[in-house]
Coordinates of C-alpha atoms and ligand atoms in Angstrom, one line a residue:
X1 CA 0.0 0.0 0.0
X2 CA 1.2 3.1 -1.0
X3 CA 0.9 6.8 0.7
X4 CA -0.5 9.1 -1.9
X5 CA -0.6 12.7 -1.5
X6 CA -3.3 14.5 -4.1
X7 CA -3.2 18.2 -4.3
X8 CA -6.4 20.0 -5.4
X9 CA -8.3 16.6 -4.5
X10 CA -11.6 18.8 -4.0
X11 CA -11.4 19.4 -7.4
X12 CA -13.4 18.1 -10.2
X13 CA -10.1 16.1 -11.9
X14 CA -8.8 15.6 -7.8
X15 CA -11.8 14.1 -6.5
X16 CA -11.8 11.4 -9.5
X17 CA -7.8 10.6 -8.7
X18 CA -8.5 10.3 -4.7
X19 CA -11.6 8.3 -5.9
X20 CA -9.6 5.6 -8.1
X21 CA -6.4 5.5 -5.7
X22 CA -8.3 4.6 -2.9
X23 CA -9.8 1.7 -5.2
X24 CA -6.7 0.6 -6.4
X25 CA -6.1 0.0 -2.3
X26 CA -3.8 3.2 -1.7
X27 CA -4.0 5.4 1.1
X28 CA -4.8 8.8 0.2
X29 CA -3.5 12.2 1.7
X30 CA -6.0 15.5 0.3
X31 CA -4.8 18.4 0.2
X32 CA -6.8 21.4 -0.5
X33 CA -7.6 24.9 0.1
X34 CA -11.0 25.0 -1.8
X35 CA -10.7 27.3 -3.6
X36 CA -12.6 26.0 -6.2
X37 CA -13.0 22.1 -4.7
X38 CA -15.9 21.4 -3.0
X39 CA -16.1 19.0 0.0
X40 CA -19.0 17.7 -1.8
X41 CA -17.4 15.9 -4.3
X42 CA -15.4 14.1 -1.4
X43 CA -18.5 13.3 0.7
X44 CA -18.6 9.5 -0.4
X45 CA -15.2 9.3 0.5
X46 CA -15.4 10.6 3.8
X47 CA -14.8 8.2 6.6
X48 CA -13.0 5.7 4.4
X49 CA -10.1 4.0 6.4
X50 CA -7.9 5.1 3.9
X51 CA -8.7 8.4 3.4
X52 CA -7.7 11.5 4.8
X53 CA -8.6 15.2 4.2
X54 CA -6.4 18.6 4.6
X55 CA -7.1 22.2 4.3
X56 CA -4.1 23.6 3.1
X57 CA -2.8 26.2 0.3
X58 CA 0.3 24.6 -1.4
X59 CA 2.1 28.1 -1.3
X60 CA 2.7 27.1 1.8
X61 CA 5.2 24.2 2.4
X62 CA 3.9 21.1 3.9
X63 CA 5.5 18.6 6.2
X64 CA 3.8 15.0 5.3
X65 CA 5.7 11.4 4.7
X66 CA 4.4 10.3 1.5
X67 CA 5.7 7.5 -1.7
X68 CA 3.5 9.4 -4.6
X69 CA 2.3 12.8 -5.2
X70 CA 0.0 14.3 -7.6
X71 CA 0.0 17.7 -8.1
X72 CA -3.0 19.0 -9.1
X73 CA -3.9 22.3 -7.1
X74 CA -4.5 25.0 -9.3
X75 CA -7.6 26.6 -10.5
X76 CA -8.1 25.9 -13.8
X77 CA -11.3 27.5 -15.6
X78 CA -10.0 31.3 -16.5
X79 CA -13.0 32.5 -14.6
X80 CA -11.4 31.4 -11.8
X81 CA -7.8 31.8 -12.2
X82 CA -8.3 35.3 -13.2
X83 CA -10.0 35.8 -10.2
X84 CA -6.8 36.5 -8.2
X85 CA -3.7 36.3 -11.2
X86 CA -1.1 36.5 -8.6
X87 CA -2.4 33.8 -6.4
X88 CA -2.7 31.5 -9.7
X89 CA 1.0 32.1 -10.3
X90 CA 1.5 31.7 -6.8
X91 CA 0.1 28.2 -6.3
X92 CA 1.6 26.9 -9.6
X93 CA 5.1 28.5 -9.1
X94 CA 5.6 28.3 -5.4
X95 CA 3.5 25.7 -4.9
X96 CA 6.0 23.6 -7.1
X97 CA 8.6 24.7 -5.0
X98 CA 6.6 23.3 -2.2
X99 CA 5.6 19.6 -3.7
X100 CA 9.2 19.3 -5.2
X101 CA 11.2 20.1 -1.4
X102 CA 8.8 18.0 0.0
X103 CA 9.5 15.0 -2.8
X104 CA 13.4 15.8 -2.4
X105 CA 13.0 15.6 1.0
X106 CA 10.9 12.4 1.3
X107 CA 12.2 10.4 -2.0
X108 CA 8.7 10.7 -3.4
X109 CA 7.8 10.4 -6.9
X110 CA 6.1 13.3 -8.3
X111 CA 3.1 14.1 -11.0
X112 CA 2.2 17.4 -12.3
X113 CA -0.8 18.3 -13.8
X114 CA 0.4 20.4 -16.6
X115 CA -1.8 21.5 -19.3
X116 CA -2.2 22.0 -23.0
X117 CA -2.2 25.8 -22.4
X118 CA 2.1 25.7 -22.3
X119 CA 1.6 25.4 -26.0
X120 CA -0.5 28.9 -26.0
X121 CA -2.0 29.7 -29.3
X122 CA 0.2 27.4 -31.5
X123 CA 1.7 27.2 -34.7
X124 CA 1.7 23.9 -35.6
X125 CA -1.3 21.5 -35.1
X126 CA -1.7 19.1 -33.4
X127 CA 0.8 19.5 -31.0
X128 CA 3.8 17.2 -30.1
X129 CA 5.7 17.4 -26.7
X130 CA 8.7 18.9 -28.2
X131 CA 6.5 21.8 -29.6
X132 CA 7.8 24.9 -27.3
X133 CA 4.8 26.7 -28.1
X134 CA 4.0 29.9 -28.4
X135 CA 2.4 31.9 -25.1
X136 CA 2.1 35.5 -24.5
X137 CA 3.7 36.5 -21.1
X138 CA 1.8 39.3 -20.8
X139 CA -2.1 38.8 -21.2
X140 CA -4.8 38.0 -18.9
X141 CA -4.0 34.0 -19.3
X142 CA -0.6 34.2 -18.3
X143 CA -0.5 33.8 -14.6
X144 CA -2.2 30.0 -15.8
X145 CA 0.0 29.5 -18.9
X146 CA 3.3 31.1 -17.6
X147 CA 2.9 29.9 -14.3
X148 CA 2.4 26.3 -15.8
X149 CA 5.3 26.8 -17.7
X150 CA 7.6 27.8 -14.6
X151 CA 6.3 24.9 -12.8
X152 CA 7.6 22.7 -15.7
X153 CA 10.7 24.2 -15.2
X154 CA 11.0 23.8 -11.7
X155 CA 10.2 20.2 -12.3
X156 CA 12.8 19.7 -14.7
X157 CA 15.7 21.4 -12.4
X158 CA 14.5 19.2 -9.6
X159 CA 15.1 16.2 -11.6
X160 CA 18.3 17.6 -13.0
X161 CA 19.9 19.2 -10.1
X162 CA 18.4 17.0 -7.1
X163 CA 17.7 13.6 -9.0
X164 CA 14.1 13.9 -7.9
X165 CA 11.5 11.8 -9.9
X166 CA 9.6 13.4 -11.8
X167 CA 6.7 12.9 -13.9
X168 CA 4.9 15.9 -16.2
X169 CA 1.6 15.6 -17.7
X170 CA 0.0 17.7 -20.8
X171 CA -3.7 17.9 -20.2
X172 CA -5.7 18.7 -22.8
X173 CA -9.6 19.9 -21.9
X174 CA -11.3 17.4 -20.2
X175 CA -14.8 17.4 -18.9
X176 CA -17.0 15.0 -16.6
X177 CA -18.9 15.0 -13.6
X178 CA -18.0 17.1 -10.7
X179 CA -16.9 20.1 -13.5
X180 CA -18.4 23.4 -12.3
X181 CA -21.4 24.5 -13.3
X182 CA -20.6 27.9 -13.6
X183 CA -17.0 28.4 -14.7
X184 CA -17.4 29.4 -18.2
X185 CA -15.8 26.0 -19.4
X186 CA -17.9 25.0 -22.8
X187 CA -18.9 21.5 -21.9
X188 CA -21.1 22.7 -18.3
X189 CA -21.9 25.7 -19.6
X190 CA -23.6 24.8 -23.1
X191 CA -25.1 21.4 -20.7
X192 CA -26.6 23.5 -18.3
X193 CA -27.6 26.4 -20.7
X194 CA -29.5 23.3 -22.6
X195 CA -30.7 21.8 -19.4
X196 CA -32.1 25.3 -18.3
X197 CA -33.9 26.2 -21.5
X198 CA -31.4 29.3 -22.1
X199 CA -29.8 30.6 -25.0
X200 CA -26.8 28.6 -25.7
X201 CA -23.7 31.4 -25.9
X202 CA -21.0 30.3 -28.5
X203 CA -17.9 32.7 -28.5
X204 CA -16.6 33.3 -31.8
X205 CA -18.6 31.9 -34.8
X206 CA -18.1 28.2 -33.4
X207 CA -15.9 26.9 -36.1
X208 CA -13.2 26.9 -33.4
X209 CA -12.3 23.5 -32.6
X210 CA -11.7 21.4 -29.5
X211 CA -10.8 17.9 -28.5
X212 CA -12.6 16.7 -25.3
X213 CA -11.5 13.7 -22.8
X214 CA -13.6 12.2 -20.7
X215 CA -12.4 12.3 -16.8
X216 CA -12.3 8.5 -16.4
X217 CA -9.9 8.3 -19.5
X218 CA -7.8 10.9 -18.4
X219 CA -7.8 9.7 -14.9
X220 CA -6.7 6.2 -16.0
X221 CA -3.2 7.9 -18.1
X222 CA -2.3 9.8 -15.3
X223 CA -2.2 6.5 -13.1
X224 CA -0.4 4.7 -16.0
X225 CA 1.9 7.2 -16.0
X226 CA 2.7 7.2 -12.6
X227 CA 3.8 3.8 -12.9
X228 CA 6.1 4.6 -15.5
X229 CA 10.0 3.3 -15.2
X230 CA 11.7 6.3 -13.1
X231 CA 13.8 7.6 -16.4
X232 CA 10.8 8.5 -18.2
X233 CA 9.5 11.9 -17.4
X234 CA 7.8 13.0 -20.2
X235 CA 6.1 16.1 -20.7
X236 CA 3.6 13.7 -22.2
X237 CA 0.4 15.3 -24.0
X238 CA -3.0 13.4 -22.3
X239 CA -6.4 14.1 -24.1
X240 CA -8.9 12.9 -26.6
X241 CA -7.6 13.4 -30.1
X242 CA -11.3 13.2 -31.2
X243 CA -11.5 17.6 -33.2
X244 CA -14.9 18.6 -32.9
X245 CA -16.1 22.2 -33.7
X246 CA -17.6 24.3 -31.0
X247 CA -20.9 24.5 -33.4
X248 CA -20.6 20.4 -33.1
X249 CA -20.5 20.3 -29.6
X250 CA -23.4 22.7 -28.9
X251 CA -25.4 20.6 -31.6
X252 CA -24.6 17.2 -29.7
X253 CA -25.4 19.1 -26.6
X254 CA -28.7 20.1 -27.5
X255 CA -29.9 16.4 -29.1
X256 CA -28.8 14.6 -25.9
X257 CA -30.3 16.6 -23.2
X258 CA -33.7 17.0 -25.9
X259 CA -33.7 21.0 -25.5
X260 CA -35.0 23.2 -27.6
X261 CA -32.9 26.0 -26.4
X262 CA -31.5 28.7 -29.4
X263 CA -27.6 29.0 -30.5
X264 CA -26.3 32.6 -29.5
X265 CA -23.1 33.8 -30.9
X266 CA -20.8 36.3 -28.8
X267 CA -17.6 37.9 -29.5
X268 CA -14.2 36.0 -28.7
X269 CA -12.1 36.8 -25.9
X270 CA -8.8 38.2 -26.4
X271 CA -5.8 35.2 -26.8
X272 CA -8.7 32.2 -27.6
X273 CA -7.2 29.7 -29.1
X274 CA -8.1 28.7 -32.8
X275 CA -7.8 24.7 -32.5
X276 CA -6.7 22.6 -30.0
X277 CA -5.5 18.9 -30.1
X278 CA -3.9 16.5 -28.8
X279 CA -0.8 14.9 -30.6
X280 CA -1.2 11.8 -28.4
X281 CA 1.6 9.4 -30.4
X282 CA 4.0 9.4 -26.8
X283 CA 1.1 8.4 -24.5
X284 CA 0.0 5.5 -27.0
X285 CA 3.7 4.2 -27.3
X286 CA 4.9 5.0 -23.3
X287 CA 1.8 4.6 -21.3
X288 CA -0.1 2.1 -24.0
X289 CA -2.9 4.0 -23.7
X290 CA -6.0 5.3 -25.5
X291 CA -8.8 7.4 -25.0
X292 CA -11.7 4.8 -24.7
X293 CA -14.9 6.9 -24.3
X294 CA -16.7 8.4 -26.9
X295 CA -18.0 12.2 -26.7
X296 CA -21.8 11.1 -26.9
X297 CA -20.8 8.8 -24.2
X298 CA -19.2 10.9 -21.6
X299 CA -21.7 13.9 -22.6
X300 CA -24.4 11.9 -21.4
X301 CA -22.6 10.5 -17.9
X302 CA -22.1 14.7 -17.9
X303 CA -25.4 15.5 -19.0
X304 CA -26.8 13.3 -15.7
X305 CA -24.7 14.4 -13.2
X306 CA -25.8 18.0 -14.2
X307 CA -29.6 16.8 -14.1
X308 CA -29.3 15.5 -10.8
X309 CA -27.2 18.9 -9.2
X310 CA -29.9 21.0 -10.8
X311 CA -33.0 19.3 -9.6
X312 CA -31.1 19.1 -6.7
X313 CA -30.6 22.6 -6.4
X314 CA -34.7 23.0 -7.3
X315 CA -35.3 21.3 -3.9
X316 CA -32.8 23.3 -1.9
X317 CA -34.5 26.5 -3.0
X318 CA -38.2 25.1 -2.5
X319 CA -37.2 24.0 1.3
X320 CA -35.6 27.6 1.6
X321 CA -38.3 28.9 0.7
X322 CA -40.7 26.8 2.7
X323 CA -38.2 27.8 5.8
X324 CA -38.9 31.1 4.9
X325 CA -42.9 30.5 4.9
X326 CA -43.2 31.0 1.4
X327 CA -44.8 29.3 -1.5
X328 CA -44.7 28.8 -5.0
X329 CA -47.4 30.1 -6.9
X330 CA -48.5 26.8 -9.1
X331 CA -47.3 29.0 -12.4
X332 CA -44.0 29.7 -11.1
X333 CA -41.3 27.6 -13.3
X334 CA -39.2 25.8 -10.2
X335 CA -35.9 27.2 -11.4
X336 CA -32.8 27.3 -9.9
X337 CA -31.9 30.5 -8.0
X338 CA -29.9 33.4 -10.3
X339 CA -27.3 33.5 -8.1
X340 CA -26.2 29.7 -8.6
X341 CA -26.4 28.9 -12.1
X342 CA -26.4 32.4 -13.9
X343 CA -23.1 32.5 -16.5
X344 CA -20.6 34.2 -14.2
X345 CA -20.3 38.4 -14.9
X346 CA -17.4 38.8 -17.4
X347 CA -17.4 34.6 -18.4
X348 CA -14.1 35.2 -20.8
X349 CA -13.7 31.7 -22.7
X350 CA -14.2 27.8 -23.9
X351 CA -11.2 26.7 -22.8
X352 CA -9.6 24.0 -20.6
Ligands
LIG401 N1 -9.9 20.0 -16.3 C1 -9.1 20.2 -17.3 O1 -9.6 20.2 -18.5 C2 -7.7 20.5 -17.2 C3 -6.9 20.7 -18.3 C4 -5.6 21.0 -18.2 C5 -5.0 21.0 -17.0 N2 -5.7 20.8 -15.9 C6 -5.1 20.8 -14.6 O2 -5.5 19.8 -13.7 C7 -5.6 20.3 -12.4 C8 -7.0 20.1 -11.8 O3 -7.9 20.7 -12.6 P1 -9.5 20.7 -12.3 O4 -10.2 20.8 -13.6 O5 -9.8 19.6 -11.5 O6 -9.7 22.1 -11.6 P2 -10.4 22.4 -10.2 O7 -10.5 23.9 -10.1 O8 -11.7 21.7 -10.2 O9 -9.5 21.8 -9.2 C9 -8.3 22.5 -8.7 C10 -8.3 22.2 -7.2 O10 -7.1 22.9 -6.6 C11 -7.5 23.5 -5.4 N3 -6.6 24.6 -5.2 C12 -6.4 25.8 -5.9 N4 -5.4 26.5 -5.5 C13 -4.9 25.8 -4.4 C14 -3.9 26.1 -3.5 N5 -3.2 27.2 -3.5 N6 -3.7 25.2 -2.5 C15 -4.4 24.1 -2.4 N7 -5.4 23.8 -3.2 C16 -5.7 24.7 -4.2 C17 -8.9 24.0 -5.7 O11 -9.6 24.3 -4.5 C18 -9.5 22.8 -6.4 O12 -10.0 21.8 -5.5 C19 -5.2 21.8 -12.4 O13 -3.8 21.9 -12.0 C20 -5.4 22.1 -13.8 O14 -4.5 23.2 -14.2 C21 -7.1 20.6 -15.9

């Protein structure tokens, strides 16, 4: 049995991990400031013999015996990480520093949840690891990008300078259960548009493409590559090679959830990328691995976890109201409050 630290657990990609760790008969340390995670998407875990849970902010250092870490704190919707720039830098730059002293000092080995935004708005398409991309340093996406960069770097040194072991993983947009609702990420936000009846908002004229990995997949090459021989590092690129435009993914959207809701187009935020997909060919050969869901597939595991949190939702505001000493009138649509599912105020992009 191994001792497994996950940073970011709370998180929609973090709960998943702690999830499949602790089935594959770890023990599992979480780590998390909740920031964005949610406590909720631990709840079945809580009080499992093998699970533990942390508050903590990784720009802090921590002090924990460990074998494995995954590190995975850092928001990642630009909603959120635009929220508070410096703080997004902070957790991915000093919190490296943190998760690598802690790894030097305990011999673990080390994951980090890198992203398919190091390549910026590329080039070349699709892109291979050895692609140095092209990022702007100084835009309103660069604490995420640069800061994921600098973490790379600071991954790479460990391993240079301090023989740490190191592992670095490309994610490319991935969506599932447990995503946010409201963090301007296309896959909730056209599912919960649909689900609501509301105007489905497409930045850009939707010819923009994406690829889209279901969690489960993306969880299972993470794991895989974890278990890698200790000379392989990577930076290895993880995602669904499947392109789909953003038109096609607001079309399947609408079909599977049955809504009759209308397609709105909006302008496109500043530094949008125009494509974006995985060149996979490492992952295949290294990890042996391939994405195995299909997009209809995981839209509709998506598409039912949002069902339930909505309806959910419905009946939280009904006994709130009822508390109150309120009641409906029998006309009223039984709607989610405004406050919880409205698109957040300045929603800037479509992006992983
Ligand atoms: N989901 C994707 O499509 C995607 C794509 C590329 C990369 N990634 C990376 O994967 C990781 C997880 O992404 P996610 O989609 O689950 O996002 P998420 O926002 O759901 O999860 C991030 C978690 O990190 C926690 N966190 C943030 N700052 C922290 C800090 N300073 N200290 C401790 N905890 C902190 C948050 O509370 C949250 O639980 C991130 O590092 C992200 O950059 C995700």
């Amino acid at each position: 049995m191994k001792r497994i630290l996950v940073t970011g657990g709370a998180g929609f990609l973090g709960s998943h991990l702690c999830e499949r760790l602790l089935a594959a008969g770890d023990d599992v340390l979480c780590v998390d400031n909740f920031f964005t995670g949610n406590k909720d998407n631990l709840a079945h875990l809580v009080g499992h013999p093998r699970f533990e849970l942390m508050r903590h902010d990784i720009t802090f250092p921590l002090y924990v015996e460990v074998d494995e870490i995954y590190n995975l704190a850092c928001p990642a919707s630009p909603v959120h990480y635009q929220y508070d720039p410096v703080q997004t830098t902070k957790t991915s730059v000093h919190g490296a520093i943190n998760v690598l002293g802690l790894a030097k000092r305990t011999g673990a080995k080390i994951l980090q949840a890198s992203t398919s935004e190091v390549y910026g708005d590329p080039e070349i398409h699709p892109q291979p690891e050895h692609y140095w991309g092209r990022v702007n340093p100084v835009g309103i996406r660069s604490c995420y990008d640069e800061g994921k960069r600098c973490a790379e770097t600071l991954f790479f040194d460990y391993w240079r300078q301090h023989g740490v072991r190191i592992k670095v993983a490309r994610i490319f947009n991935t969506y599932g259960p447990r995503m946010h609702p409201n963090d301007g990420r296309v896959v909730s936000n056209f599912i919960v548009q649909a689900l609501l009846g509301h105007d489905i908002t497409i930045y850009g004229d939707g010819s923009q493409t994406r690829s889209f990995c279901y969690v489960d997949d993306l969880i299972e090459a993470m794991m895989r590559l974890m278990a890698t021989a200790d000379d392989f590092t990577g930076p290895v690129n993880i995602g669904n090679p499947g392109e789909f435009t953003i038109h096609e993914l607001a079309t399947t959207v609408l079909r599977l959830t049955g809504s009759g809701s209308a397609l709105v187009l909006k302008t496109l935020p500043m530094d949008d990328p125009k494509q974006r997909q995985p060149d996979i060919g490492l992952a295949r050969q290294v990890l042996g691995w391939e994405p195995q869901i299909e997009l209809a597939a995981g839209l509709e595991k998506t598409i039912g976890y949002f069902r339930e949190r909505l309806l959910a939702q419905q009946i939280a505001d009904l006994a709130a109201l009822a508390r109150l000493g309120k009641t409906l009138q029998p006309a009223m649509p039984a709607a989610p409050t405004e406050t919880t599912l409205e698109q957040p105020a300045g929603s800037l992009a479509q992006t992983a």
